[in-house]
Amino acid sequence: LGSFALGVGVLSMTTSIAPSFIFTILVDRMEDSLPAVSATREFLLNVSRTTALAASVLLLALGAGVETLYVLLAGAVLLEALAR
């Protein structure tokens, strides 16, 4: 149980901190186009949040339970971990 808790904690910390580091690296490499980089980042964040919210509401409207959303979230976290 301790190993599981540590693994989940590290994964949770990584998924919340890594995007900030990636953005910093990107900005350092593209200093001449900082406004475009920032606008693109914010646009992609808003699109992904809107898509996730719309999909969640649609699933709930179709009769899926909250448990289904948790299973999908676990799958998304797993895919994110594998993509790194």
mmCIF file of C-alpha atoms in Angstrom:
data_model
loop_
_atom_site.group_PDB
_atom_site.id
_atom_site.type_symbol
_atom_site.label_atom_id
_atom_site.label_comp_id
_atom_site.label_asym_id
_atom_site.label_seq_id
_atom_site.Cartn_x
_atom_site.Cartn_y
_atom_site.Cartn_z
ATOM 1 C CA LEU A 1 0.000 0.000 0.000
ATOM 2 C CA GLY A 2 2.870 2.345 0.753
ATOM 3 C CA SER A 3 4.449 1.747 -2.653
ATOM 4 C CA PHE A 4 1.125 2.356 -4.354
ATOM 5 C CA ALA A 5 0.590 5.607 -2.441
ATOM 6 C CA LEU A 6 4.108 6.760 -3.292
ATOM 7 C CA GLY A 7 3.633 5.871 -6.973
ATOM 8 C CA VAL A 8 0.310 7.693 -7.201
ATOM 9 C CA GLY A 9 1.776 10.701 -5.393
ATOM 10 C CA VAL A 10 4.769 10.918 -7.709
ATOM 11 C CA LEU A 11 2.578 10.518 -10.800
ATOM 12 C CA SER A 12 0.191 13.185 -9.543
ATOM 13 C CA MET A 13 3.032 15.582 -8.795
ATOM 14 C CA THR A 14 4.643 14.937 -12.184
ATOM 15 C CA THR A 15 1.451 15.547 -14.149
ATOM 16 C CA SER A 16 0.861 18.849 -12.394
ATOM 17 C CA ILE A 17 4.445 20.177 -12.528
ATOM 18 C CA ALA A 18 5.770 18.858 -15.868
ATOM 19 C CA PRO A 19 3.702 21.173 -18.126
ATOM 20 C CA SER A 20 5.225 24.222 -16.433
ATOM 21 C CA PHE A 21 8.740 22.982 -17.132
ATOM 22 C CA ILE A 22 7.884 22.086 -20.724
ATOM 23 C CA PHE A 23 6.390 25.559 -21.258
ATOM 24 C CA THR A 24 9.512 27.185 -19.789
ATOM 25 C CA ILE A 25 11.779 25.173 -22.095
ATOM 26 C CA LEU A 26 9.611 26.066 -25.080
ATOM 27 C CA VAL A 27 9.636 29.769 -24.235
ATOM 28 C CA ASP A 28 13.425 29.729 -23.812
ATOM 29 C CA ARG A 29 13.807 28.257 -27.290
ATOM 30 C CA MET A 30 11.299 30.612 -28.912
ATOM 31 C CA GLU A 31 11.878 33.953 -27.166
ATOM 32 C CA ASP A 32 11.202 35.916 -30.343
ATOM 33 C CA SER A 33 7.605 34.675 -30.529
ATOM 34 C CA LEU A 34 6.567 34.725 -26.861
ATOM 35 C CA PRO A 35 3.037 36.122 -27.448
ATOM 36 C CA ALA A 36 2.258 33.440 -30.030
ATOM 37 C CA VAL A 37 3.569 30.663 -27.774
ATOM 38 C CA SER A 38 1.530 31.905 -24.808
ATOM 39 C CA ALA A 39 -1.629 32.343 -26.862
ATOM 40 C CA THR A 40 -1.274 28.868 -28.380
ATOM 41 C CA ARG A 41 -0.763 27.307 -24.944
ATOM 42 C CA GLU A 42 -3.837 29.005 -23.497
ATOM 43 C CA PHE A 43 -5.918 28.107 -26.546
ATOM 44 C CA LEU A 44 -4.956 24.433 -26.346
ATOM 45 C CA LEU A 45 -5.633 24.343 -22.600
ATOM 46 C CA ASN A 46 -9.089 25.836 -23.071
ATOM 47 C CA VAL A 47 -9.926 23.494 -25.967
ATOM 48 C CA SER A 48 -8.891 20.424 -23.975
ATOM 49 C CA ARG A 49 -10.826 21.526 -20.887
ATOM 50 C CA THR A 50 -13.935 22.264 -22.932
ATOM 51 C CA THR A 51 -13.707 18.934 -24.740
ATOM 52 C CA ALA A 52 -13.290 16.986 -21.492
ATOM 53 C CA LEU A 53 -16.194 18.813 -19.862
ATOM 54 C CA ALA A 54 -18.469 18.308 -22.874
ATOM 55 C CA ALA A 55 -17.596 14.599 -23.056
ATOM 56 C CA SER A 56 -18.254 14.197 -19.323
ATOM 57 C CA VAL A 57 -21.627 15.944 -19.505
ATOM 58 C CA LEU A 58 -22.571 13.888 -22.569
ATOM 59 C CA LEU A 59 -21.686 10.624 -20.821
ATOM 60 C CA LEU A 60 -23.673 11.628 -17.746
ATOM 61 C CA ALA A 61 -26.632 12.624 -19.944
ATOM 62 C CA LEU A 62 -26.509 9.222 -21.649
ATOM 63 C CA GLY A 63 -26.870 7.525 -18.271
ATOM 64 C CA ALA A 64 -23.274 6.672 -17.409
ATOM 65 C CA GLY A 65 -22.397 6.946 -13.752
ATOM 66 C CA VAL A 66 -19.685 8.953 -12.117
ATOM 67 C CA GLU A 67 -17.733 5.697 -11.779
ATOM 68 C CA THR A 68 -17.401 5.614 -15.574
ATOM 69 C CA LEU A 69 -15.813 9.059 -15.526
ATOM 70 C CA TYR A 70 -13.291 7.868 -12.926
ATOM 71 C CA VAL A 71 -12.379 4.874 -15.085
ATOM 72 C CA LEU A 72 -11.891 7.121 -18.122
ATOM 73 C CA LEU A 73 -9.790 9.510 -16.050
ATOM 74 C CA ALA A 74 -7.597 6.629 -14.877
ATOM 75 C CA GLY A 75 -7.121 5.575 -18.499
ATOM 76 C CA ALA A 76 -6.208 9.121 -19.531
ATOM 77 C CA VAL A 77 -3.620 9.387 -16.727
ATOM 78 C CA LEU A 78 -2.157 6.039 -17.779
ATOM 79 C CA LEU A 79 -1.898 7.157 -21.409
ATOM 80 C CA GLU A 80 -0.281 10.421 -20.307
ATOM 81 C CA ALA A 81 2.253 8.516 -18.237
ATOM 82 C CA LEU A 82 3.059 6.228 -21.166
ATOM 83 C CA ALA A 83 3.408 9.189 -23.546
ATOM 84 C CA ARG A 84 6.207 10.693 -21.511
#
